[in-house]
Amino acid sequence: MDLFGRSWAALLGAVAGVADGDFARPSGCAGWLVRGLVCHLVIDAQDVLITLAMPTGAEPTRDAVGYWEVSGTAPTGDDPLDALTVRLAAAYEEPGLLKFHLDDVGSAAGRAAGLADPAMRVATRDVVLTAGDYLSAYVLEWTLHHLDLIAHLPDAPGPPAEGLARSRAMLERIAGAAFPTSFSDTDALLVGTGRRAPTGGERAALGPLAARLPFVIG
């Protein structure tokens, strides 16, 4: 629960520090500029608020790792929902408006997460899980999108080290295998989720795991 808050606060802080002109730079998400990614974060924050406000008495069907759907096909940006995000982001026109909206709804989502009972059960995306598992799952989401945000912004601050380590551990559980110890947490996440291709040396170190990449989280 605490790591959710730290990861989210770090991401919100990084977005707040992005210069207006950099909103037109590419992000690490295929098909999205930085402004499209930030718009997606607004939608994510809304989802967190909605989910935490809708408890259920049903038994959990997933845990933090099982929450995510995994595919082997990297997104192209052509999905209708991805395209809608691009149009929504463009509608803001001024980056300051998008920053303000994210700070507003994002702060509310962070506070709701901090007040939530970890044992409370919530329903979302046709699954049920505890609030603790739901928020733990989002550590992976925030960390990956933080890496996406700074992909072409070399001076921007990165995700917290503990968020990177937890996200790597979650990805390794999803993969059912550990990434080589020679990989930093950041490289394991970028290569493992298809955000960049492995180098020749990395591919050799990955061994049989290389043929199973990427693990696209959505």
PDB file of C-alpha atoms in Angstrom:
ATOM      1  CA  MET A   1       0.000   0.000   0.000  1.00  0.00           C
ATOM      2  CA  ASP A   2       2.815   2.423   0.919  1.00  0.00           C
ATOM      3  CA  LEU A   3       4.710   1.547  -2.249  1.00  0.00           C
ATOM      4  CA  PHE A   4       1.661   2.411  -4.328  1.00  0.00           C
ATOM      5  CA  GLY A   5       1.678   5.879  -2.761  1.00  0.00           C
ATOM      6  CA  ARG A   6       5.402   6.414  -3.233  1.00  0.00           C
ATOM      7  CA  SER A   7       5.363   5.205  -6.833  1.00  0.00           C
ATOM      8  CA  TRP A   8       2.326   7.322  -7.686  1.00  0.00           C
ATOM      9  CA  ALA A   9       3.693  10.427  -5.968  1.00  0.00           C
ATOM     10  CA  ALA A  10       6.978  10.063  -7.846  1.00  0.00           C
ATOM     11  CA  LEU A  11       5.151   9.754 -11.157  1.00  0.00           C
ATOM     12  CA  LEU A  12       2.938  12.766 -10.448  1.00  0.00           C
ATOM     13  CA  GLY A  13       6.010  14.757  -9.480  1.00  0.00           C
ATOM     14  CA  ALA A  14       7.813  13.777 -12.651  1.00  0.00           C
ATOM     15  CA  VAL A  15       4.843  14.860 -14.795  1.00  0.00           C
ATOM     16  CA  ALA A  16       4.645  18.175 -12.922  1.00  0.00           C
ATOM     17  CA  GLY A  17       8.264  18.834 -13.849  1.00  0.00           C
ATOM     18  CA  VAL A  18       7.836  18.213 -17.591  1.00  0.00           C
ATOM     19  CA  ALA A  19       8.230  21.425 -19.584  1.00  0.00           C
ATOM     20  CA  ASP A  20       5.262  22.375 -21.745  1.00  0.00           C
ATOM     21  CA  GLY A  21       7.274  21.922 -24.924  1.00  0.00           C
ATOM     22  CA  ASP A  22       8.177  18.364 -23.959  1.00  0.00           C
ATOM     23  CA  PHE A  23       4.534  17.251 -24.034  1.00  0.00           C
ATOM     24  CA  ALA A  24       4.965  16.923 -27.809  1.00  0.00           C
ATOM     25  CA  ARG A  25       7.944  14.556 -27.442  1.00  0.00           C
ATOM     26  CA  PRO A  26       7.516  10.802 -27.956  1.00  0.00           C
ATOM     27  CA  SER A  27       6.868   8.640 -24.917  1.00  0.00           C
ATOM     28  CA  GLY A  28       7.860   5.035 -24.401  1.00  0.00           C
ATOM     29  CA  CYS A  29       4.330   3.934 -25.380  1.00  0.00           C
ATOM     30  CA  ALA A  30       3.929   3.204 -29.085  1.00  0.00           C
ATOM     31  CA  GLY A  31       1.651   5.753 -30.718  1.00  0.00           C
ATOM     32  CA  TRP A  32       1.562   8.142 -27.756  1.00  0.00           C
ATOM     33  CA  LEU A  33       3.360  11.397 -27.245  1.00  0.00           C
ATOM     34  CA  VAL A  34       4.023  12.465 -23.657  1.00  0.00           C
ATOM     35  CA  ARG A  35       0.659  14.259 -23.618  1.00  0.00           C
ATOM     36  CA  GLY A  36      -1.125  11.047 -24.639  1.00  0.00           C
ATOM     37  CA  LEU A  37       0.600   9.145 -21.848  1.00  0.00           C
ATOM     38  CA  VAL A  38      -0.345  11.812 -19.292  1.00  0.00           C
ATOM     39  CA  CYS A  39      -3.952  11.679 -20.501  1.00  0.00           C
ATOM     40  CA  HIS A  40      -3.867   7.914 -19.976  1.00  0.00           C
ATOM     41  CA  LEU A  41      -2.666   8.501 -16.420  1.00  0.00           C
ATOM     42  CA  VAL A  42      -5.716  10.708 -15.811  1.00  0.00           C
ATOM     43  CA  ILE A  43      -7.910   7.802 -16.926  1.00  0.00           C
ATOM     44  CA  ASP A  44      -5.934   5.388 -14.721  1.00  0.00           C
ATOM     45  CA  ALA A  45      -6.416   7.668 -11.713  1.00  0.00           C
ATOM     46  CA  GLN A  46     -10.142   7.802 -12.393  1.00  0.00           C
ATOM     47  CA  ASP A  47     -10.215   4.004 -12.550  1.00  0.00           C
ATOM     48  CA  VAL A  48      -8.515   3.789  -9.153  1.00  0.00           C
ATOM     49  CA  LEU A  49     -11.057   6.162  -7.627  1.00  0.00           C
ATOM     50  CA  ILE A  50     -14.007   4.295  -9.140  1.00  0.00           C
ATOM     51  CA  THR A  51     -12.712   0.879  -8.113  1.00  0.00           C
ATOM     52  CA  LEU A  52     -11.989   1.857  -4.508  1.00  0.00           C
ATOM     53  CA  ALA A  53     -15.456   3.389  -4.228  1.00  0.00           C
ATOM     54  CA  MET A  54     -17.168   0.150  -5.302  1.00  0.00           C
ATOM     55  CA  PRO A  55     -16.454  -2.566  -2.704  1.00  0.00           C
ATOM     56  CA  THR A  56     -17.930  -6.035  -3.138  1.00  0.00           C
ATOM     57  CA  GLY A  57     -18.655  -9.002  -0.925  1.00  0.00           C
ATOM     58  CA  ALA A  58     -17.572 -11.507  -3.573  1.00  0.00           C
ATOM     59  CA  GLU A  59     -14.588 -13.774  -3.090  1.00  0.00           C
ATOM     60  CA  PRO A  60     -11.297 -12.694  -4.749  1.00  0.00           C
ATOM     61  CA  THR A  61     -10.576 -14.320  -8.093  1.00  0.00           C
ATOM     62  CA  ARG A  62      -7.145 -12.755  -8.746  1.00  0.00           C
ATOM     63  CA  ASP A  63      -4.125 -11.490  -6.843  1.00  0.00           C
ATOM     64  CA  ALA A  64      -1.798  -8.600  -7.697  1.00  0.00           C
ATOM     65  CA  VAL A  65       0.109 -10.514 -10.362  1.00  0.00           C
ATOM     66  CA  GLY A  66      -2.926 -12.312 -11.786  1.00  0.00           C
ATOM     67  CA  TYR A  67      -4.741  -9.001 -12.225  1.00  0.00           C
ATOM     68  CA  TRP A  68      -2.887  -8.237 -15.445  1.00  0.00           C
ATOM     69  CA  GLU A  69      -3.704  -9.649 -18.855  1.00  0.00           C
ATOM     70  CA  VAL A  70      -0.527 -10.660 -20.648  1.00  0.00           C
ATOM     71  CA  SER A  71       0.067 -11.017 -24.374  1.00  0.00           C
ATOM     72  CA  GLY A  72       3.069 -11.454 -26.610  1.00  0.00           C
ATOM     73  CA  THR A  73       2.099  -8.714 -29.053  1.00  0.00           C
ATOM     74  CA  ALA A  74       3.453  -5.231 -28.472  1.00  0.00           C
ATOM     75  CA  PRO A  75       0.909  -2.413 -28.940  1.00  0.00           C
ATOM     76  CA  THR A  76       1.093  -0.347 -32.116  1.00  0.00           C
ATOM     77  CA  GLY A  77      -1.039   2.579 -30.996  1.00  0.00           C
ATOM     78  CA  ASP A  78      -3.762   1.674 -33.481  1.00  0.00           C
ATOM     79  CA  ASP A  79      -6.158   0.186 -30.924  1.00  0.00           C
ATOM     80  CA  PRO A  80      -9.412   2.228 -30.825  1.00  0.00           C
ATOM     81  CA  LEU A  81      -8.986   3.012 -27.121  1.00  0.00           C
ATOM     82  CA  ASP A  82      -5.383   4.090 -27.683  1.00  0.00           C
ATOM     83  CA  ALA A  83      -6.522   6.321 -30.538  1.00  0.00           C
ATOM     84  CA  LEU A  84      -9.244   7.812 -28.319  1.00  0.00           C
ATOM     85  CA  THR A  85      -6.604   8.694 -25.729  1.00  0.00           C
ATOM     86  CA  VAL A  86      -4.646  10.579 -28.383  1.00  0.00           C
ATOM     87  CA  ARG A  87      -7.727  12.600 -29.331  1.00  0.00           C
ATOM     88  CA  LEU A  88      -8.580  13.334 -25.709  1.00  0.00           C
ATOM     89  CA  ALA A  89      -5.042  14.507 -25.026  1.00  0.00           C
ATOM     90  CA  ALA A  90      -5.127  16.845 -28.045  1.00  0.00           C
ATOM     91  CA  ALA A  91      -8.391  18.346 -26.806  1.00  0.00           C
ATOM     92  CA  TYR A  92      -6.612  19.804 -23.781  1.00  0.00           C
ATOM     93  CA  GLU A  93      -4.621  22.086 -26.122  1.00  0.00           C
ATOM     94  CA  GLU A  94      -2.593  23.604 -23.256  1.00  0.00           C
ATOM     95  CA  PRO A  95      -0.238  21.241 -21.358  1.00  0.00           C
ATOM     96  CA  GLY A  96      -0.975  23.168 -18.175  1.00  0.00           C
ATOM     97  CA  LEU A  97      -4.610  22.081 -18.289  1.00  0.00           C
ATOM     98  CA  LEU A  98      -3.604  18.435 -18.602  1.00  0.00           C
ATOM     99  CA  LYS A  99      -1.109  18.795 -15.752  1.00  0.00           C
ATOM    100  CA  PHE A 100      -3.767  20.404 -13.574  1.00  0.00           C
ATOM    101  CA  HIS A 101      -6.309  17.659 -14.288  1.00  0.00           C
ATOM    102  CA  LEU A 102      -3.798  14.917 -13.488  1.00  0.00           C
ATOM    103  CA  ASP A 103      -2.710  16.633 -10.286  1.00  0.00           C
ATOM    104  CA  ASP A 104      -6.346  17.104  -9.254  1.00  0.00           C
ATOM    105  CA  VAL A 105      -7.676  13.608  -9.887  1.00  0.00           C
ATOM    106  CA  GLY A 106      -4.304  12.005  -9.176  1.00  0.00           C
ATOM    107  CA  SER A 107      -4.072  13.545  -5.716  1.00  0.00           C
ATOM    108  CA  ALA A 108      -7.579  12.289  -4.968  1.00  0.00           C
ATOM    109  CA  ALA A 109      -6.668   8.783  -6.127  1.00  0.00           C
ATOM    110  CA  GLY A 110      -3.557   8.790  -3.961  1.00  0.00           C
ATOM    111  CA  ARG A 111      -5.528   9.885  -0.906  1.00  0.00           C
ATOM    112  CA  ALA A 112      -8.248   7.275  -1.529  1.00  0.00           C
ATOM    113  CA  ALA A 113      -5.575   4.590  -1.789  1.00  0.00           C
ATOM    114  CA  GLY A 114      -4.003   5.697   1.471  1.00  0.00           C
ATOM    115  CA  LEU A 115      -7.349   5.486   3.272  1.00  0.00           C
ATOM    116  CA  ALA A 116      -8.424   2.137   1.797  1.00  0.00           C
ATOM    117  CA  ASP A 117      -8.643  -1.007   3.925  1.00  0.00           C
ATOM    118  CA  PRO A 118      -6.195  -3.484   2.314  1.00  0.00           C
ATOM    119  CA  ALA A 119      -8.584  -6.357   3.085  1.00  0.00           C
ATOM    120  CA  MET A 120     -11.546  -4.705   1.349  1.00  0.00           C
ATOM    121  CA  ARG A 121     -12.609  -6.554  -1.791  1.00  0.00           C
ATOM    122  CA  VAL A 122     -13.077  -4.626  -5.005  1.00  0.00           C
ATOM    123  CA  ALA A 123     -14.397  -5.577  -8.425  1.00  0.00           C
ATOM    124  CA  THR A 124     -12.941  -4.280 -11.665  1.00  0.00           C
ATOM    125  CA  ARG A 125     -12.416  -5.597 -15.191  1.00  0.00           C
ATOM    126  CA  ASP A 126     -14.637  -8.599 -14.384  1.00  0.00           C
ATOM    127  CA  VAL A 127     -12.331  -9.790 -11.589  1.00  0.00           C
ATOM    128  CA  VAL A 128     -12.399  -9.485  -7.797  1.00  0.00           C
ATOM    129  CA  LEU A 129      -9.357  -8.873  -5.625  1.00  0.00           C
ATOM    130  CA  THR A 130      -8.476  -7.254  -2.345  1.00  0.00           C
ATOM    131  CA  ALA A 131      -7.751  -3.534  -2.353  1.00  0.00           C
ATOM    132  CA  GLY A 132      -4.232  -4.358  -1.195  1.00  0.00           C
ATOM    133  CA  ASP A 133      -3.628  -6.591  -4.199  1.00  0.00           C
ATOM    134  CA  TYR A 134      -5.280  -4.097  -6.532  1.00  0.00           C
ATOM    135  CA  LEU A 135      -3.033  -1.273  -5.383  1.00  0.00           C
ATOM    136  CA  SER A 136       0.036  -3.542  -5.439  1.00  0.00           C
ATOM    137  CA  ALA A 137      -0.753  -4.382  -9.060  1.00  0.00           C
ATOM    138  CA  TYR A 138      -0.677  -0.691  -9.863  1.00  0.00           C
ATOM    139  CA  VAL A 139       2.899  -0.369  -8.643  1.00  0.00           C
ATOM    140  CA  LEU A 140       3.816  -2.187 -11.847  1.00  0.00           C
ATOM    141  CA  GLU A 141       1.587   0.116 -13.904  1.00  0.00           C
ATOM    142  CA  TRP A 142       3.010   3.292 -12.381  1.00  0.00           C
ATOM    143  CA  THR A 143       6.597   2.100 -12.693  1.00  0.00           C
ATOM    144  CA  LEU A 144       6.293   1.095 -16.344  1.00  0.00           C
ATOM    145  CA  HIS A 145       4.546   4.344 -17.242  1.00  0.00           C
ATOM    146  CA  HIS A 146       7.146   6.334 -15.334  1.00  0.00           C
ATOM    147  CA  LEU A 147       9.764   4.695 -17.550  1.00  0.00           C
ATOM    148  CA  ASP A 148       7.581   5.531 -20.566  1.00  0.00           C
ATOM    149  CA  LEU A 149       7.357   9.155 -19.471  1.00  0.00           C
ATOM    150  CA  ILE A 150      11.119   9.641 -19.222  1.00  0.00           C
ATOM    151  CA  ALA A 151      12.045   7.535 -22.262  1.00  0.00           C
ATOM    152  CA  HIS A 152      12.991  10.668 -24.244  1.00  0.00           C
ATOM    153  CA  LEU A 153      13.429  13.031 -21.307  1.00  0.00           C
ATOM    154  CA  PRO A 154      16.923  12.196 -20.026  1.00  0.00           C
ATOM    155  CA  ASP A 155      16.907  14.874 -17.318  1.00  0.00           C
ATOM    156  CA  ALA A 156      13.611  13.797 -15.758  1.00  0.00           C
ATOM    157  CA  PRO A 157      13.663  11.873 -12.450  1.00  0.00           C
ATOM    158  CA  GLY A 158      13.069   8.140 -12.641  1.00  0.00           C
ATOM    159  CA  PRO A 159      10.869   5.787 -10.599  1.00  0.00           C
ATOM    160  CA  PRO A 160      11.756   4.898  -6.993  1.00  0.00           C
ATOM    161  CA  ALA A 161      14.274   2.067  -6.682  1.00  0.00           C
ATOM    162  CA  GLU A 162      11.898   0.020  -4.535  1.00  0.00           C
ATOM    163  CA  GLY A 163       9.172   0.374  -7.166  1.00  0.00           C
ATOM    164  CA  LEU A 164      11.544  -0.851  -9.850  1.00  0.00           C
ATOM    165  CA  ALA A 165      12.558  -3.837  -7.719  1.00  0.00           C
ATOM    166  CA  ARG A 166       8.953  -4.770  -6.881  1.00  0.00           C
ATOM    167  CA  SER A 167       7.909  -4.402 -10.517  1.00  0.00           C
ATOM    168  CA  ARG A 168      10.759  -6.622 -11.663  1.00  0.00           C
ATOM    169  CA  ALA A 169       9.709  -9.255  -9.130  1.00  0.00           C
ATOM    170  CA  MET A 170       6.123  -9.088 -10.385  1.00  0.00           C
ATOM    171  CA  LEU A 171       7.237  -9.385 -14.005  1.00  0.00           C
ATOM    172  CA  GLU A 172       9.382 -12.395 -13.116  1.00  0.00           C
ATOM    173  CA  ARG A 173       6.354 -14.036 -11.505  1.00  0.00           C
ATOM    174  CA  ILE A 174       4.353 -13.323 -14.660  1.00  0.00           C
ATOM    175  CA  ALA A 175       7.160 -14.784 -16.779  1.00  0.00           C
ATOM    176  CA  GLY A 176       7.678 -17.742 -14.460  1.00  0.00           C
ATOM    177  CA  ALA A 177      11.410 -17.121 -14.715  1.00  0.00           C
ATOM    178  CA  ALA A 178      14.046 -14.737 -13.389  1.00  0.00           C
ATOM    179  CA  PHE A 179      15.859 -12.253 -15.578  1.00  0.00           C
ATOM    180  CA  PRO A 180      19.661 -12.476 -15.494  1.00  0.00           C
ATOM    181  CA  THR A 181      21.309 -10.803 -12.524  1.00  0.00           C
ATOM    182  CA  SER A 182      23.359  -8.793 -15.026  1.00  0.00           C
ATOM    183  CA  PHE A 183      20.173  -6.926 -15.957  1.00  0.00           C
ATOM    184  CA  SER A 184      19.334  -3.834 -13.943  1.00  0.00           C
ATOM    185  CA  ASP A 185      15.732  -3.623 -12.767  1.00  0.00           C
ATOM    186  CA  THR A 186      15.082  -0.972 -15.411  1.00  0.00           C
ATOM    187  CA  ASP A 187      16.563  -3.072 -18.214  1.00  0.00           C
ATOM    188  CA  ALA A 188      14.627  -6.151 -17.089  1.00  0.00           C
ATOM    189  CA  LEU A 189      11.381  -4.171 -17.272  1.00  0.00           C
ATOM    190  CA  LEU A 190      12.129  -2.462 -20.588  1.00  0.00           C
ATOM    191  CA  VAL A 191      13.317  -5.626 -22.319  1.00  0.00           C
ATOM    192  CA  GLY A 192      10.839  -7.919 -20.600  1.00  0.00           C
ATOM    193  CA  THR A 193       7.805  -5.861 -21.638  1.00  0.00           C
ATOM    194  CA  GLY A 194       9.034  -5.181 -25.164  1.00  0.00           C
ATOM    195  CA  ARG A 195       9.801  -1.515 -24.630  1.00  0.00           C
ATOM    196  CA  ARG A 196      13.199  -2.083 -26.175  1.00  0.00           C
ATOM    197  CA  ALA A 197      14.862  -4.967 -27.951  1.00  0.00           C
ATOM    198  CA  PRO A 198      17.618  -6.845 -26.118  1.00  0.00           C
ATOM    199  CA  THR A 199      21.184  -6.396 -27.283  1.00  0.00           C
ATOM    200  CA  GLY A 200      23.048  -9.408 -28.576  1.00  0.00           C
ATOM    201  CA  GLY A 201      24.726  -9.893 -25.228  1.00  0.00           C
ATOM    202  CA  GLU A 202      21.449  -9.546 -23.358  1.00  0.00           C
ATOM    203  CA  ARG A 203      19.757 -12.046 -25.636  1.00  0.00           C
ATOM    204  CA  ALA A 204      22.521 -14.553 -24.990  1.00  0.00           C
ATOM    205  CA  ALA A 205      22.223 -14.002 -21.229  1.00  0.00           C
ATOM    206  CA  LEU A 206      18.453 -14.489 -21.398  1.00  0.00           C
ATOM    207  CA  GLY A 207      18.832 -17.950 -22.900  1.00  0.00           C
ATOM    208  CA  PRO A 208      15.489 -19.723 -23.551  1.00  0.00           C
ATOM    209  CA  LEU A 209      13.605 -16.800 -21.974  1.00  0.00           C
ATOM    210  CA  ALA A 210      14.526 -14.639 -24.982  1.00  0.00           C
ATOM    211  CA  ALA A 211      12.208 -16.651 -27.231  1.00  0.00           C
ATOM    212  CA  ARG A 212       9.240 -15.907 -24.955  1.00  0.00           C
ATOM    213  CA  LEU A 213       9.599 -12.140 -25.006  1.00  0.00           C
ATOM    214  CA  PRO A 214       7.846  -9.767 -24.780  1.00  0.00           C
ATOM    215  CA  PHE A 215       5.430 -10.007 -21.875  1.00  0.00           C
ATOM    216  CA  VAL A 216       3.051  -7.191 -22.749  1.00  0.00           C
ATOM    217  CA  ILE A 217       1.107  -6.103 -19.675  1.00  0.00           C
ATOM    218  CA  GLY A 218      -2.357  -4.634 -20.048  1.00  0.00           C
TER     219      GLY A 218
END
